[in-house]
Amino acid sequence: MINDYPMSTNKLPEKLPVGPLRDTVMFPGTSLPIVSGRLKSKTALDQAWSGNRQIVFVTQKNSRVEDPGDKDLYQVGTVCLLKRMIKNPEGEYTVSAEGLARVFLKNYTQTETYLEAEVEEIPELYEKNEETEAMTRTVKEQFRRFIELGGNPLFDPGTLSNWAMVSQNEDPNLLVNSIAQAIDFKTIDKQQLLEMVSAAERLQRLSELLAKELKILEISQNISNKTQERVSKMTREAILREQMRSIEEELGEGDGGQNQEIREFETKIKRSGMPKEVREKALKELSSLAKMSQLNPEASYKRNYLEWLTDLPWKAEGKAKVDMKKAEGVLDEDHYGLAKVKERILEYLAVHKLSGQTRGPILCFVGPPGTGKTSIGKSIARALGRKFVKASLGGIRDEAEIRGHRRTYVGSMPGRIIQGIKTAGMVNPVFMLDEIDKVGLDYRGDPSAALLEALDPEQNNAFSDHYLEVPFDLSNVMFITTANILDTIPPALRDRLEIIRYAGYTEDEKFHIARKFLIPKQVKSHGLKESKIIFTDEAIHEIIQKYTREAGVRNLERELAAVIRKVARKIAEGNKEKSFNITPEEVAKLLGPAKFLPELAEVEDTVGTVTGMSWSEAGGDIIFIEVTLMPGKGQLLLTGQLGDVMKESGQAALSYVRSHWRELGLPERFFYKVDVHVHVPEGAIPKDGPSAGIALTTAIISAFTKIPVKKYVSMTGEVTLRGRVLEIGGLKEKVIAAHRAGVRTIIAPENNRKDLEDIPDYVQNDVKFVFVKHMDDVLKVALTRPPAPKSFKQQHHVPYSALA
């Protein structure tokens, strides 16, 4: 059923039916087709149609509400005149409505069968002034620009009945209504424009919305233009390429559709020496590439894959001969000291020479930073005449870094092992996996698990990289790994490694390294001649002792470089001296005050103070253990930033003393009245480990018995509750540090006697070693006199004052 009626101009009634709208806002002075299918909405339309054909269209706050009530609708709507209404066979109503006026819905009088409300008209008033005129012109210009940029208004401006008002009429409210209805703004923004009363504010808000739409259109147009240019260029190149191919075929220069690139890949595959299964895979990918269009993105992926396959060294090998004398000479030439490390490397090379195979244990160099772990790998490669490749594993947390990314990912590539083999250009390089102890683990996989296959001599002859998808033989690669600590290396991976420990350099070794390697290197890198700057032996020792504290020589090299740099500046500024002699006094002037002052042994025999020895990654050092007694309740106080193990050693030492009170000449119940405070100076430095056990025990016994400890005696060793002295580690570094501090007698566990061979001869000649098995042996050497055991009659009622 279709009905047409002319527009009504009667005054608005007080009550009108309400028609809810979803995602649509109706403005006065505009026409809009509306489709309604909900029962209440159709009833409201019927009620309006049977009366004066007027209805209030109000927008829903939430378009998903099927049966909206008064709280689901905004409070401002538009009274519309129903010009035409069609009832479709499907039950829907299609109406043509024209907006008459904005109204405020004061109160809903009907909500059951349909919505009806009392309304109050919002007058369309405005003040004509310069500001309003300016905003009107701005909005018109923005709308014109919007259409020029390809904006799509909801209605064609040429068919709008009130388009003349949009372009010519000066009524700002009508301008806002017409443009807001024509452009697809957000519903909430349109409702805001409908509710605003001030014409100037409505124009300002509409201008802001138009400015935002214009910005979006400009960006969209720029993107469209760039895309069009790119497509046009690709199309042009494709046409020219096809023309060139047709010309080649006409001239008889074509080759079955294969271009020059395909022929080059065929040649590379034939010459590469690939295994049969790899060659078949390569030819299959090449055939697929030849059939592809150059415009196909997959073509670049296949081309990159074929380049990797053909560039890998499938058969090229380096020199296989091993000259043992040359290898030994290279190691001695490049590194000073490290006798045990060099010996193990030469044994490894000897087995390789006799067996002709590189299969064997994977070497893992473990030690502090700066001790030459990485550089010795380069020396091994030079001794063997092979290429050296290094892959740093520090911070790696993705398994794909080792095994590669699958080709389904954009930007995929092989893992670091295959990349290193390609860089070397041979199948048997010396491959160093640096910082293997710093490999991480997260949701992307475990890189250390991927290393298991690569480092296992029994299965790395068919290493599988996710990118290559074909096996690669790594059995000829000599893998070397480095680490600072072993604790973080997974047990399964550590089981495949042969650990070679770097103990760090002694002061004498550092001196020779500086004299033979570091100083010539730095002098040359600073553009000087060796005759221009001369370091005295005392100056080098001064730098080592007072300006560095490390196991390696990196900081030593930096300090030497700082001295040479300052000399180079003097020469560059015109100093005419023939040569510069660097003495300890000059070192102090150039480098400033000493950064580290070496600890010196006690100057006199002292009660309750013992000189111990410690070891860290920076090398050895001496420590002082101080014990004092106070009236108390038998508590033990440990200070000096001690670790849990060292605290337990202190508790064990006190328990030993308490259990041997009779042999030590102490009262039976002495500990009930005395608190024991054990302190290790330099509290800012963490200290831990069991090796201070005998030093702690001796200091406590000395404090209780008031027997002084000999000043030139230092000791190290773990103690048990029964007084047995157990083996410790790092004896070489500890002894050298004690010797440097002026210690002349060192007490060490009997089981450490074997470590004497590692200690330099000049130290052994100056120091007396006493190897002990029990605390009784320690006390005989450490104290100025042995404790006097108590008889049975003396066991009771000895006051604390007797200990003071």
Coordinates of N, CA and C in Angstrom, one line a residue, residues 232-248:
S232 N 51.5 0.3 -11.6 CA 51.8 0.7 -13.0 C 53.2 0.3 -13.4
K233 N 54.2 0.5 -12.4 CA 55.6 0.2 -12.7 C 55.8 -1.3 -12.9
M234 N 55.2 -2.1 -12.0 CA 55.3 -3.5 -12.1 C 54.7 -4.0 -13.4
T235 N 53.5 -3.5 -13.7 CA 52.9 -3.9 -15.0 C 53.7 -3.6 -16.2
R236 N 54.3 -2.4 -16.2 CA 55.2 -2.0 -17.3 C 56.4 -2.9 -17.4
E237 N 57.0 -3.2 -16.2 CA 58.2 -4.1 -16.3 C 57.8 -5.5 -16.8
A238 N 56.6 -6.0 -16.3 CA 56.2 -7.3 -16.8 C 56.0 -7.3 -18.3
I239 N 55.4 -6.2 -18.8 CA 55.1 -6.2 -20.3 C 56.4 -6.1 -21.0
L240 N 57.4 -5.3 -20.6 CA 58.7 -5.2 -21.2 C 59.4 -6.6 -21.2
R241 N 59.3 -7.2 -20.0 CA 60.0 -8.5 -19.9 C 59.4 -9.6 -20.9
E242 N 58.1 -9.6 -21.0 CA 57.5 -10.5 -21.9 C 57.9 -10.2 -23.4
Q243 N 58.0 -8.9 -23.7 CA 58.4 -8.5 -25.0 C 59.8 -8.9 -25.3
M244 N 60.7 -8.8 -24.3 CA 62.1 -9.2 -24.5 C 62.1 -10.7 -24.7
R245 N 61.3 -11.5 -24.0 CA 61.3 -12.9 -24.1 C 60.8 -13.3 -25.5
S246 N 59.8 -12.6 -26.0 CA 59.3 -12.9 -27.3 C 60.3 -12.6 -28.4
I247 N 61.1 -11.5 -28.2 CA 62.1 -11.1 -29.2 C 63.2 -12.2 -29.2
E248 N 63.6 -12.7 -28.0 CA 64.7 -13.7 -28.0 C 64.2 -15.0 -28.7

